[in-house]
PDB file of C-alpha atoms and ligand atoms in Angstrom:
ATOM      1  CA  UNK A   1       0.617-144.787 324.726  1.00 96.00           C
ATOM      2  CA  UNK A   2       0.401-142.418 322.077  1.00 98.00           C
ATOM      3  CA  UNK A   3      -1.391-139.066 322.806  1.00 98.00           C
ATOM      4  CA  UNK A   4      -2.912-136.652 320.154  1.00 98.00           C
ATOM      5  CA  UNK A   5      -3.613-132.874 322.024  1.00 98.00           C
ATOM      6  CA  UNK A   6      -6.058-130.846 319.462  1.00 98.00           C
ATOM      7  CA  UNK A   7      -5.455-127.218 320.887  1.00 98.00           C
ATOM      8  CA  UNK A   8      -7.255-123.972 319.432  1.00 98.00           C
ATOM      9  CA  UNK A   9      -5.213-120.991 318.744  1.00 98.00           C
ATOM     10  CA  UNK A  10      -7.641-118.000 320.351  1.00 97.00           C
ATOM     11  CA  UNK A  11      -7.454-114.156 320.783  1.00 93.00           C
ATOM     12  CA  UNK A  12      -7.554-113.383 324.512  1.00 92.00           C
ATOM     13  CA  UNK A  13     -11.383-112.525 324.285  1.00 86.00           C
ATOM     14  CA  UNK A  14     -10.957-111.007 327.477  1.00 87.00           C
ATOM     15  CA  UNK A  15      -8.627-108.495 326.433  1.00 90.00           C
ATOM     16  CA  UNK A  16     -10.978-107.773 323.264  1.00 87.00           C
ATOM     17  CA  UNK A  17     -13.639-104.592 323.057  1.00 86.00           C
ATOM     18  CA  UNK A  18     -16.358-103.723 321.253  1.00 87.00           C
ATOM     19  CA  UNK A  19     -16.858-100.615 319.104  1.00 88.00           C
ATOM     20  CA  UNK A  20     -19.987 -98.811 320.624  1.00 84.00           C
ATOM     21  CA  UNK A  21     -20.673 -97.465 316.845  1.00 88.00           C
ATOM     22  CA  UNK A  22     -20.167-100.323 314.617  1.00 89.00           C
ATOM     23  CA  UNK A  23     -20.797-103.256 317.512  1.00 86.00           C
ATOM     24  CA  UNK A  24     -17.879-104.655 315.491  1.00 90.00           C
ATOM     25  CA  UNK A  25     -14.961-106.358 317.940  1.00 88.00           C
ATOM     26  CA  UNK A  26     -11.753-104.515 317.518  1.00 90.00           C
ATOM     27  CA  UNK A  27      -9.289-107.364 317.208  1.00 87.00           C
ATOM     28  CA  UNK A  28      -6.285-105.223 316.400  1.00 90.00           C
ATOM     29  CA  UNK A  29      -3.380-105.859 319.302  1.00 92.00           C
ATOM     30  CA  UNK A  30      -5.650-108.326 321.006  1.00 93.00           C
ATOM     31  CA  UNK A  31      -3.156-111.221 322.196  1.00 94.00           C
ATOM     32  CA  UNK A  32      -3.509-114.930 321.005  1.00 96.00           C
ATOM     33  CA  UNK A  33      -3.723-117.368 323.557  1.00 97.00           C
ATOM     34  CA  UNK A  34      -4.228-121.548 323.690  1.00 98.00           C
ATOM     35  CA  UNK A  35      -7.711-121.856 324.300  1.00 98.00           C
ATOM     36  CA  UNK A  36      -8.180-122.248 327.994  1.00 97.00           C
ATOM     37  CA  UNK A  37      -9.881-125.839 328.094  1.00 98.00           C
ATOM     38  CA  UNK A  38      -7.116-127.147 325.452  1.00 98.00           C
ATOM     39  CA  UNK A  39      -4.568-126.400 328.432  1.00 98.00           C
ATOM     40  CA  UNK A  40      -6.555-128.710 330.400  1.00 98.00           C
ATOM     41  CA  UNK A  41      -6.523-131.431 327.742  1.00 98.00           C
ATOM     42  CA  UNK A  42      -2.583-131.278 327.962  1.00 98.00           C
ATOM     43  CA  UNK A  43      -2.381-131.376 331.339  1.00 98.00           C
ATOM     44  CA  UNK A  44      -4.246-134.534 331.157  1.00 98.00           C
ATOM     45  CA  UNK A  45      -2.167-135.825 328.610  1.00 98.00           C
ATOM     46  CA  UNK A  46       0.945-135.396 330.773  1.00 98.00           C
ATOM     47  CA  UNK A  47      -0.849-137.169 333.702  1.00 98.00           C
ATOM     48  CA  UNK A  48      -1.502-139.895 331.153  1.00 98.00           C
ATOM     49  CA  UNK A  49       2.341-140.088 329.819  1.00 98.00           C
ATOM     50  CA  UNK A  50       3.468-139.874 333.512  1.00 97.00           C
ATOM     51  CA  UNK A  51       2.133-142.908 334.557  1.00 97.00           C
ATOM     52  CA  UNK A  52       1.958-145.150 331.260  1.00 97.00           C
ATOM     53  CA  UNK A  53       5.119-143.749 329.261  1.00 97.00           C
ATOM     54  CA  UNK A  54       4.664-142.625 325.903  1.00 97.00           C
ATOM     55  CA  UNK A  55       4.639-139.221 323.570  1.00 98.00           C
ATOM     56  CA  UNK A  56       2.580-136.333 323.285  1.00 98.00           C
ATOM     57  CA  UNK A  57       1.495-134.330 319.896  1.00 98.00           C
ATOM     58  CA  UNK A  58       0.212-131.238 320.103  1.00 98.00           C
ATOM     59  CA  UNK A  59      -1.608-130.390 316.840  1.00 98.00           C
ATOM     60  CA  UNK A  60      -3.427-127.158 315.671  1.00 98.00           C
ATOM     61  CA  UNK A  61      -5.086-126.262 312.622  1.00 98.00           C
ATOM     62  CA  UNK A  62      -4.275-122.594 312.593  1.00 97.00           C
ATOM     63  CA  UNK A  63      -1.795-119.800 310.785  1.00 94.00           C
ATOM     64  CA  UNK A  64       1.413-118.127 312.920  1.00 93.00           C
ATOM     65  CA  UNK A  65       0.911-120.465 315.809  1.00 96.00           C
ATOM     66  CA  UNK A  66       4.410-121.289 316.400  1.00 97.00           C
ATOM     67  CA  UNK A  67       4.323-119.148 319.407  1.00 96.00           C
ATOM     68  CA  UNK A  68       1.723-120.799 320.895  1.00 97.00           C
ATOM     69  CA  UNK A  69       2.637-124.159 320.186  1.00 98.00           C
ATOM     70  CA  UNK A  70       5.810-123.874 322.123  1.00 97.00           C
ATOM     71  CA  UNK A  71       3.990-123.378 325.304  1.00 97.00           C
ATOM     72  CA  UNK A  72       2.635-126.881 324.524  1.00 98.00           C
ATOM     73  CA  UNK A  73       5.939-127.913 324.110  1.00 98.00           C
ATOM     74  CA  UNK A  74       6.963-126.261 327.281  1.00 98.00           C
ATOM     75  CA  UNK A  75       3.816-127.963 328.957  1.00 98.00           C
ATOM     76  CA  UNK A  76       5.186-131.270 328.252  1.00 98.00           C
ATOM     77  CA  UNK A  77       4.724-132.003 324.642  1.00 98.00           C
ATOM     78  CA  UNK A  78       7.041-133.988 322.646  1.00 98.00           C
ATOM     79  CA  UNK A  79       6.365-132.613 319.370  1.00 98.00           C
ATOM     80  CA  UNK A  80       4.165-129.959 317.443  1.00 98.00           C
ATOM     81  CA  UNK A  81       2.076-129.790 314.337  1.00 98.00           C
ATOM     82  CA  UNK A  82       0.450-126.895 312.632  1.00 98.00           C
ATOM     83  CA  UNK A  83      -1.761-127.082 309.726  1.00 98.00           C
ATOM     84  CA  UNK A  84      -1.980-123.913 308.035  1.00 97.00           C
ATOM     85  CA  UNK A  85      -5.801-123.454 307.352  1.00 95.00           C
ATOM     86  CA  UNK A  86      -7.224-122.425 304.054  1.00 95.00           C
ATOM     87  CA  UNK A  87      -8.665-118.776 303.712  1.00 93.00           C
ATOM     88  CA  UNK A  88     -11.522-119.758 304.691  1.00 92.00           C
ATOM     89  CA  UNK A  89     -12.791-122.169 307.252  1.00 94.00           C
ATOM     90  CA  UNK A  90     -15.643-123.502 309.052  1.00 95.00           C
ATOM     91  CA  UNK A  91     -16.509-126.634 311.964  1.00 96.00           C
ATOM     92  CA  UNK A  92     -16.394-129.336 308.638  1.00 97.00           C
ATOM     93  CA  UNK A  93     -12.822-127.708 307.226  1.00 98.00           C
ATOM     94  CA  UNK A  94     -11.169-128.116 310.811  1.00 98.00           C
ATOM     95  CA  UNK A  95     -12.310-131.301 311.444  1.00 98.00           C
ATOM     96  CA  UNK A  96     -11.410-133.247 308.211  1.00 98.00           C
ATOM     97  CA  UNK A  97      -8.036-131.284 308.432  1.00 98.00           C
ATOM     98  CA  UNK A  98      -7.786-132.467 311.952  1.00 98.00           C
ATOM     99  CA  UNK A  99      -8.642-135.887 311.406  1.00 98.00           C
ATOM    100  CA  UNK A 100      -6.269-136.374 308.028  1.00 98.00           C
ATOM    101  CA  UNK A 101      -3.461-134.591 310.289  1.00 98.00           C
ATOM    102  CA  UNK A 102      -4.131-137.588 313.049  1.00 98.00           C
ATOM    103  CA  UNK A 103      -4.102-140.101 309.715  1.00 98.00           C
ATOM    104  CA  UNK A 104      -0.918-138.924 309.015  1.00 98.00           C
ATOM    105  CA  UNK A 105       0.379-138.905 312.531  1.00 97.00           C
ATOM    106  CA  UNK A 106       0.182-142.699 312.059  1.00 96.00           C
ATOM    107  CA  UNK A 107      -0.991-144.792 314.972  1.00 92.00           C
ATOM    108  CA  UNK A 108      -2.508-142.975 318.130  1.00 98.00           C
ATOM    109  CA  UNK A 109      -3.960-144.570 320.994  1.00 98.00           C
ATOM    110  CA  UNK A 110      -6.047-141.350 322.419  1.00 98.00           C
ATOM    111  CA  UNK A 111      -7.024-137.956 320.694  1.00 98.00           C
ATOM    112  CA  UNK A 112      -7.582-135.683 323.575  1.00 98.00           C
ATOM    113  CA  UNK A 113      -9.662-132.061 323.408  1.00 98.00           C
ATOM    114  CA  UNK A 114     -11.303-129.711 325.251  1.00 98.00           C
ATOM    115  CA  UNK A 115     -14.884-129.552 325.776  1.00 97.00           C
ATOM    116  CA  UNK A 116     -15.429-126.111 323.772  1.00 97.00           C
ATOM    117  CA  UNK A 117     -12.973-123.835 322.536  1.00 97.00           C
ATOM    118  CA  UNK A 118     -13.023-120.450 324.492  1.00 95.00           C
ATOM    119  CA  UNK A 119     -14.146-118.008 321.641  1.00 91.00           C
ATOM    120  CA  UNK A 120     -16.920-119.938 319.307  1.00 91.00           C
ATOM    121  CA  UNK A 121     -17.763-122.597 321.986  1.00 93.00           C
ATOM    122  CA  UNK A 122     -19.372-124.569 319.870  1.00 94.00           C
ATOM    123  CA  UNK A 123     -17.933-127.715 320.994  1.00 96.00           C
ATOM    124  CA  UNK A 124     -18.614-129.564 317.925  1.00 97.00           C
ATOM    125  CA  UNK A 125     -14.710-130.683 316.857  1.00 98.00           C
ATOM    126  CA  UNK A 126     -14.130-133.191 319.462  1.00 98.00           C
ATOM    127  CA  UNK A 127     -17.646-135.450 318.807  1.00 98.00           C
ATOM    128  CA  UNK A 128     -17.376-134.494 314.612  1.00 98.00           C
ATOM    129  CA  UNK A 129     -13.454-135.548 314.827  1.00 98.00           C
ATOM    130  CA  UNK A 130     -14.507-138.892 316.493  1.00 98.00           C
ATOM    131  CA  UNK A 131     -17.424-139.653 313.749  1.00 98.00           C
ATOM    132  CA  UNK A 132     -14.652-138.885 311.007  1.00 98.00           C
ATOM    133  CA  UNK A 133     -11.821-141.074 312.773  1.00 98.00           C
ATOM    134  CA  UNK A 134     -14.553-143.637 313.024  1.00 98.00           C
ATOM    135  CA  UNK A 135     -13.556-144.096 317.045  1.00 98.00           C
ATOM    136  CA  UNK A 136     -15.505-144.043 320.154  1.00 98.00           C
ATOM    137  CA  UNK A 137     -15.551-140.913 322.234  1.00 97.00           C
ATOM    138  CA  UNK A 138     -16.371-139.673 325.482  1.00 97.00           C
ATOM    139  CA  UNK A 139     -17.171-136.242 326.582  1.00 96.00           C
ATOM    140  CA  UNK A 140     -17.037-133.760 328.974  1.00 96.00           C
ATOM    141  CA  UNK A 141     -14.544-136.342 331.000  1.00 97.00           C
ATOM    142  CA  UNK A 142     -13.781-134.485 334.332  1.00 96.00           C
ATOM    143  CA  UNK A 143     -11.437-137.315 335.488  1.00 97.00           C
ATOM    144  CA  UNK A 144      -9.580-140.076 332.930  1.00 98.00           C
ATOM    145  CA  UNK A 145      -7.711-143.010 333.934  1.00 98.00           C
ATOM    146  CA  UNK A 146      -5.792-144.702 331.937  1.00 98.00           C
ATOM    147  CA  UNK A 147      -5.035-148.047 332.013  1.00 97.00           C
ATOM    148  CA  UNK A 148      -3.008-150.593 329.649  1.00 95.00           C
ATOM    149  CA  UNK A 149      -6.022-151.759 327.718  1.00 97.00           C
ATOM    150  CA  UNK A 150      -8.794-148.961 328.780  1.00 98.00           C
ATOM    151  CA  UNK A 151      -9.402-145.984 329.863  1.00 98.00           C
ATOM    152  CA  UNK A 152     -12.284-145.235 332.518  1.00 98.00           C
ATOM    153  CA  UNK A 153     -13.386-141.609 332.485  1.00 98.00           C
ATOM    154  CA  UNK A 154     -16.201-139.601 334.943  1.00 98.00           C
ATOM    155  CA  UNK A 155     -17.916-136.682 334.241  1.00 92.00           C
ATOM    156  CA  UNK A 156     -20.339-134.817 336.601  1.00 84.00           C
ATOM    157  CA  UNK A 157     -23.738-134.121 335.737  1.00 85.00           C
ATOM    158  CA  UNK A 158     -25.018-132.002 338.880  1.00 81.00           C
ATOM    159  CA  UNK A 159     -27.037-134.660 340.466  1.00 87.00           C
ATOM    160  CA  UNK A 160     -25.301-137.676 339.206  1.00 91.00           C
ATOM    161  CA  UNK A 161     -21.862-139.149 338.027  1.00 91.00           C
ATOM    162  CA  UNK A 162     -20.785-141.045 334.932  1.00 96.00           C
ATOM    163  CA  UNK A 163     -18.680-143.499 334.648  1.00 98.00           C
ATOM    164  CA  UNK A 164     -17.512-144.352 331.189  1.00 97.00           C
ATOM    165  CA  UNK A 165     -15.329-147.150 330.039  1.00 98.00           C
ATOM    166  CA  UNK A 166     -13.324-147.381 326.356  1.00 98.00           C
ATOM    167  CA  UNK A 167     -10.689-149.364 324.776  1.00 98.00           C
ATOM    168  CA  UNK A 168      -8.147-147.617 322.220  1.00 98.00           C
ATOM    169  CA  UNK A 169      -8.084-145.577 320.255  1.00 98.00           C
ATOM    170  CA  UNK A 170     -11.014-142.743 321.943  1.00 98.00           C
ATOM    171  CA  UNK A 171     -11.679-139.467 321.559  1.00 98.00           C
ATOM    172  CA  UNK A 172     -11.655-137.508 324.919  1.00 98.00           C
ATOM    173  CA  UNK A 173     -13.179-134.009 325.127  1.00 98.00           C
ATOM    174  CA  UNK A 174     -12.354-132.747 328.916  1.00 98.00           C
ATOM    175  CA  UNK A 175     -13.541-129.840 331.120  1.00 96.00           C
ATOM    176  CA  UNK A 176     -12.069-127.056 332.967  1.00 96.00           C
ATOM    177  CA  UNK A 177     -12.760-128.794 336.417  1.00 95.00           C
ATOM    178  CA  UNK A 178     -10.579-131.754 335.590  1.00 97.00           C
ATOM    179  CA  UNK A 179      -7.083-130.431 336.666  1.00 98.00           C
ATOM    180  CA  UNK A 180      -5.075-126.910 337.023  1.00 98.00           C
ATOM    181  CA  UNK A 181      -2.644-126.896 334.076  1.00 98.00           C
ATOM    182  CA  UNK A 182       0.894-126.513 335.556  1.00 97.00           C
ATOM    183  CA  UNK A 183       3.149-123.812 334.541  1.00 97.00           C
ATOM    184  CA  UNK A 184       6.524-124.491 332.781  1.00 97.00           C
ATOM    185  CA  UNK A 185      10.139-123.572 334.612  1.00 97.00           C
ATOM    186  CA  UNK A 186      12.198-121.564 332.487  1.00 97.00           C
ATOM    187  CA  UNK A 187      14.423-124.972 332.022  1.00 96.00           C
ATOM    188  CA  UNK A 188      10.995-126.162 330.350  1.00 97.00           C
ATOM    189  CA  UNK A 189      10.366-122.928 328.202  1.00 97.00           C
ATOM    190  CA  UNK A 190      14.428-122.933 327.530  1.00 96.00           C
ATOM    191  CA  UNK A 191      14.011-126.695 326.475  1.00 96.00           C
ATOM    192  CA  UNK A 192      11.100-126.503 324.005  1.00 96.00           C
ATOM    193  CA  UNK A 193      13.181-124.550 321.586  1.00 95.00           C
ATOM    194  CA  UNK A 194      14.766-127.941 321.113  1.00 96.00           C
ATOM    195  CA  UNK A 195      11.503-129.725 320.252  1.00 98.00           C
ATOM    196  CA  UNK A 196      10.078-130.651 316.414  1.00 97.00           C
ATOM    197  CA  UNK A 197       7.593-128.350 315.081  1.00 98.00           C
ATOM    198  CA  UNK A 198       5.998-129.273 311.289  1.00 98.00           C
ATOM    199  CA  UNK A 199       4.165-127.405 309.836  1.00 98.00           C
ATOM    200  CA  UNK A 200       1.753-128.988 306.961  1.00 98.00           C
ATOM    201  CA  UNK A 201      -0.479-126.973 304.909  1.00 97.00           C
ATOM    202  CA  UNK A 202      -4.294-127.644 304.216  1.00 97.00           C
ATOM    203  CA  UNK A 203      -3.661-128.784 300.645  1.00 97.00           C
ATOM    204  CA  UNK A 204      -1.088-131.578 301.248  1.00 97.00           C
ATOM    205  CA  UNK A 205      -3.959-133.203 303.541  1.00 98.00           C
ATOM    206  CA  UNK A 206      -7.241-132.610 301.420  1.00 98.00           C
ATOM    207  CA  UNK A 207      -7.016-130.782 298.054  1.00 96.00           C
ATOM    208  CA  UNK A 208      -9.471-127.684 297.734  1.00 93.00           C
ATOM    209  CA  UNK A 209     -11.637-128.379 300.930  1.00 95.00           C
ATOM    210  CA  UNK A 210     -14.238-126.016 301.289  1.00 95.00           C
ATOM    211  CA  UNK A 211     -15.958-124.638 304.008  1.00 96.00           C
ATOM    212  CA  UNK A 212     -20.038-125.444 304.168  1.00 96.00           C
ATOM    213  CA  UNK A 213     -20.951-122.819 306.026  1.00 94.00           C
ATOM    214  CA  UNK A 214     -20.250-118.683 305.704  1.00 91.00           C
ATOM    215  CA  UNK A 215     -19.815-116.194 308.559  1.00 89.00           C
ATOM    216  CA  UNK A 216     -21.387-113.390 307.481  1.00 91.00           C
ATOM    217  CA  UNK A 217     -21.180-110.853 309.956  1.00 89.00           C
ATOM    218  CA  UNK A 218     -19.602-111.053 313.823  1.00 86.00           C
ATOM    219  CA  UNK A 219     -21.146-108.028 316.393  1.00 86.00           C
ATOM    220  CA  UNK A 220     -20.439-108.149 320.034  1.00 79.00           C
ATOM    221  CA  UNK A 221     -22.923-107.629 322.460  1.00 76.00           C
ATOM    222  CA  UNK A 222     -21.983-104.185 324.697  1.00 69.00           C
ATOM    223  CA  UNK A 223     -22.637-105.049 328.449  1.00 72.00           C
ATOM    224  CA  UNK A 224     -24.080-101.760 330.085  1.00 76.00           C
ATOM    225  CA  UNK A 225     -23.546-101.587 333.857  1.00 79.00           C
ATOM    226  CA  UNK A 226     -25.807-100.181 336.007  1.00 82.00           C
ATOM    227  CA  UNK A 227     -23.348 -98.530 338.149  1.00 86.00           C
ATOM    228  CA  UNK A 228     -25.326 -98.896 341.095  1.00 87.00           C
ATOM    229  CA  UNK A 229     -23.007 -98.011 344.474  1.00 90.00           C
ATOM    230  CA  UNK A 230     -24.729 -98.606 347.709  1.00 89.00           C
ATOM    231  CA  UNK A 231     -23.425 -95.931 350.538  1.00 86.00           C
ATOM    232  CA  UNK A 232     -25.415 -96.882 353.327  1.00 81.00           C
ATOM    233  CA  UNK A 233     -24.047 -99.186 356.252  1.00 90.00           C
ATOM    234  CA  UNK A 234     -22.701-102.455 355.300  1.00 92.00           C
ATOM    235  CA  UNK A 235     -26.200-104.785 356.573  1.00 93.00           C
ATOM    236  CA  UNK A 236     -28.097-101.857 354.650  1.00 92.00           C
ATOM    237  CA  UNK A 237     -26.006-102.015 351.815  1.00 93.00           C
ATOM    238  CA  UNK A 238     -26.734-105.981 351.555  1.00 94.00           C
ATOM    239  CA  UNK A 239     -30.204-106.020 351.702  1.00 92.00           C
ATOM    240  CA  UNK A 240     -30.722-103.335 349.131  1.00 92.00           C
ATOM    241  CA  UNK A 241     -27.757-105.926 346.586  1.00 93.00           C
ATOM    242  CA  UNK A 242     -30.111-108.665 347.637  1.00 93.00           C
ATOM    243  CA  UNK A 243     -33.429-107.051 347.191  1.00 92.00           C
ATOM    244  CA  UNK A 244     -31.578-105.358 343.565  1.00 91.00           C
ATOM    245  CA  UNK A 245     -30.234-108.978 342.609  1.00 92.00           C
ATOM    246  CA  UNK A 246     -34.122-110.668 343.311  1.00 93.00           C
ATOM    247  CA  UNK A 247     -35.391-108.053 341.579  1.00 90.00           C
ATOM    248  CA  UNK A 248     -33.254-108.807 338.368  1.00 87.00           C
ATOM    249  CA  UNK A 249     -33.957-112.511 338.885  1.00 88.00           C
ATOM    250  CA  UNK A 250     -30.033-113.329 339.409  1.00 87.00           C
ATOM    251  CA  UNK A 251     -31.143-114.727 343.216  1.00 86.00           C
ATOM    252  CA  UNK A 252     -34.449-116.592 344.248  1.00 78.00           C
TER     253      UNK A 252
HETATM  254  C1  FAD B 301     -10.494-116.162 310.328  1.00 93.84           C
HETATM  255  C2  FAD B 301     -11.787-117.388 310.605  1.00 93.84           C
HETATM  256  C3  FAD B 301     -12.948-117.270 310.035  1.00 93.84           C
HETATM  257  C4  FAD B 301     -14.002-118.191 309.875  1.00 93.84           C
HETATM  258  N1  FAD B 301     -14.996-118.367 309.365  1.00 93.84           N
HETATM  259  C5  FAD B 301     -16.001-119.201 309.738  1.00 93.84           C
HETATM  260  C6  FAD B 301     -16.965-119.553 308.778  1.00 93.84           C
HETATM  261  O1  FAD B 301     -17.356-118.829 307.689  1.00 93.84           O
HETATM  262  N2  FAD B 301     -18.023-120.375 308.941  1.00 93.84           N
HETATM  263  C7  FAD B 301     -17.919-121.210 310.258  1.00 93.84           C
HETATM  264  O2  FAD B 301     -18.615-122.247 310.847  1.00 93.84           O
HETATM  265  N3  FAD B 301     -16.977-120.411 310.972  1.00 93.84           N
HETATM  266  C8  FAD B 301     -15.707-120.088 310.578  1.00 93.84           C
HETATM  267  N4  FAD B 301     -14.614-119.766 311.855  1.00 93.84           N
HETATM  268  C9  FAD B 301     -14.934-120.644 313.074  1.00 93.84           C
HETATM  269  C10 FAD B 301     -14.658-121.825 312.827  1.00 93.84           C
HETATM  270  O3  FAD B 301     -14.715-122.968 312.110  1.00 93.84           O
HETATM  271  C11 FAD B 301     -14.725-122.594 314.120  1.00 93.84           C
HETATM  272  O4  FAD B 301     -13.489-121.861 315.365  1.00 93.84           O
HETATM  273  C12 FAD B 301     -13.524-123.754 314.243  1.00 93.84           C
HETATM  274  O5  FAD B 301     -14.395-124.572 313.562  1.00 93.84           O
HETATM  275  C13 FAD B 301     -13.418-124.480 315.929  1.00 93.84           C
HETATM  276  O6  FAD B 301     -15.042-124.522 316.075  1.00 93.84           O
HETATM  277  P1  FAD B 301     -15.178-124.154 317.892  1.00 93.84           P
HETATM  278  O7  FAD B 301     -14.192-123.190 317.951  1.00 93.84           O
HETATM  279  O8  FAD B 301     -16.495-123.839 318.453  1.00 93.84           O
HETATM  280  O9  FAD B 301     -14.498-125.192 318.418  1.00 93.84           O
HETATM  281  P2  FAD B 301     -15.100-126.388 319.532  1.00 93.84           P
HETATM  282  O10 FAD B 301     -16.031-127.324 319.117  1.00 93.84           O
HETATM  283  O11 FAD B 301     -15.842-125.672 320.658  1.00 93.84           O
HETATM  284  O12 FAD B 301     -13.511-126.648 320.145  1.00 93.84           O
HETATM  285  C14 FAD B 301     -13.434-127.804 321.081  1.00 93.84           C
HETATM  286  C15 FAD B 301     -12.259-128.576 321.017  1.00 93.84           C
HETATM  287  O13 FAD B 301     -12.015-128.744 319.442  1.00 93.84           O
HETATM  288  C16 FAD B 301     -10.369-128.576 319.303  1.00 93.84           C
HETATM  289  N5  FAD B 301     -10.371-127.631 318.522  1.00 93.84           N
HETATM  290  C17 FAD B 301     -11.244-126.606 317.728  1.00 93.84           C
HETATM  291  N6  FAD B 301     -10.456-126.100 316.998  1.00 93.84           N
HETATM  292  C18 FAD B 301      -9.330-126.264 316.988  1.00 93.84           C
HETATM  293  C19 FAD B 301      -8.285-125.890 315.904  1.00 93.84           C
HETATM  294  N7  FAD B 301      -8.566-124.738 315.164  1.00 93.84           N
HETATM  295  N8  FAD B 301      -7.293-126.632 316.219  1.00 93.84           N
HETATM  296  C20 FAD B 301      -7.028-127.646 316.973  1.00 93.84           C
HETATM  297  N9  FAD B 301      -7.550-128.196 318.064  1.00 93.84           N
HETATM  298  C21 FAD B 301      -8.927-127.617 317.581  1.00 93.84           C
HETATM  299  C22 FAD B 301      -9.822-127.961 320.840  1.00 93.84           C
HETATM  300  O14 FAD B 301      -9.482-129.041 321.387  1.00 93.84           O
HETATM  301  C23 FAD B 301     -10.848-127.405 321.130  1.00 93.84           C
HETATM  302  O15 FAD B 301     -11.181-127.189 322.640  1.00 93.84           O
HETATM  303  C24 FAD B 301     -13.931-119.334 311.092  1.00 93.84           C
HETATM  304  C25 FAD B 301     -13.193-119.114 312.038  1.00 93.84           C
HETATM  305  C26 FAD B 301     -11.772-117.809 311.596  1.00 93.84           C
HETATM  306  C27 FAD B 301     -10.536-118.071 312.846  1.00 93.84           C
END
C-alpha cells in the first residue's frame, strides 16, 4: 500500500500577535509547525501501514520545510518530498504542484490530506487535488478502514453518520477527531536523520506556473476581552455568568 500524506507547514497561529496600530499580524519570530490536522492524516497513514504494510511518503509544497518534514519522518513516514514553491502562489498553484509531484512519485493507493489547514482553512486543496488527479475522494473522514481492494470511511454529520467506500487510488481528507497523533520516541527522532528527503523545484514539475488569485492585504482581527470579574459568592457568580452569556447570545 503506497500512501502519500500531503502536509502543510504553517506558522503557529497561537503564537501570532496583531499590531494594534496597523492591524497587521506580527510574523517575525513566530515558530513554524506542521498543520495540526495533517498530523492526524499522518497518524492515519501509519495505522494503515501497520495493518497492510507499504510505504508512506510525506509531501509538502513549502520552502525551508526540512525540519518540519523530519517530524513526520520521526512519526513514521519513510520518505519526505519538499517542493519549493514559486514566489507567488494560490490554491491553484499548490494543488497543481502537489498533483505533479504525486504523478512523479508514481504508484500510489491512498493520498491523505487534512480536512483544512489551521491557518488559511479553505479546505480546497484535497478536493482540488482529487479533481486534478481524476481519482475518487472521500472528505471529512473520521474513521478509515483500508482493506486489500477497498477502503471504507465514516463521517459524522452530527445527527447522522455516513459510511463511504472506494476502490484505489483514492484521496481521503481526515478530520481532527479521527485519532490522536503519536509523539515520536527519541530513537525515532534520531532515526529520522537517516531517512531520505528529496527537494524538487516548482519549475522542474510545471514551467512558469502562475497564481490566479493574489492576496492584497492580510489583517488581523484584534479580540477585545471584556475583563469582567465575578467577585460575589460562587452561586451568585455562576448566576451572573450564565445571565451575561445568555445576554451575549452564547447560551440560549
Ligand atoms: C507567502 C504566501 C503567499 C500566498 N499568497 C496567496 C495569494 O496570493 N493568493 C491566494 O489565493 N493564496 C495565497 N496564499 C495561500 C495559499 O494559496 C494557501 O495557503 C494554499 O493554497 C493552501 O490553502 P489552505 O491553507 O486553505 O489549504 P486547505 O485546503 O485548507 O488544506 C487542506 C489540506 O491540503 C493539504 N495542503 C494544503 N496546503 C499544502 C501544502 N502547501 N503542501 C502540502 N499539502 C498541503 C494539507 O493536507 C491540508 O490539511 C499564500 C500563502 C503564502 C504562504
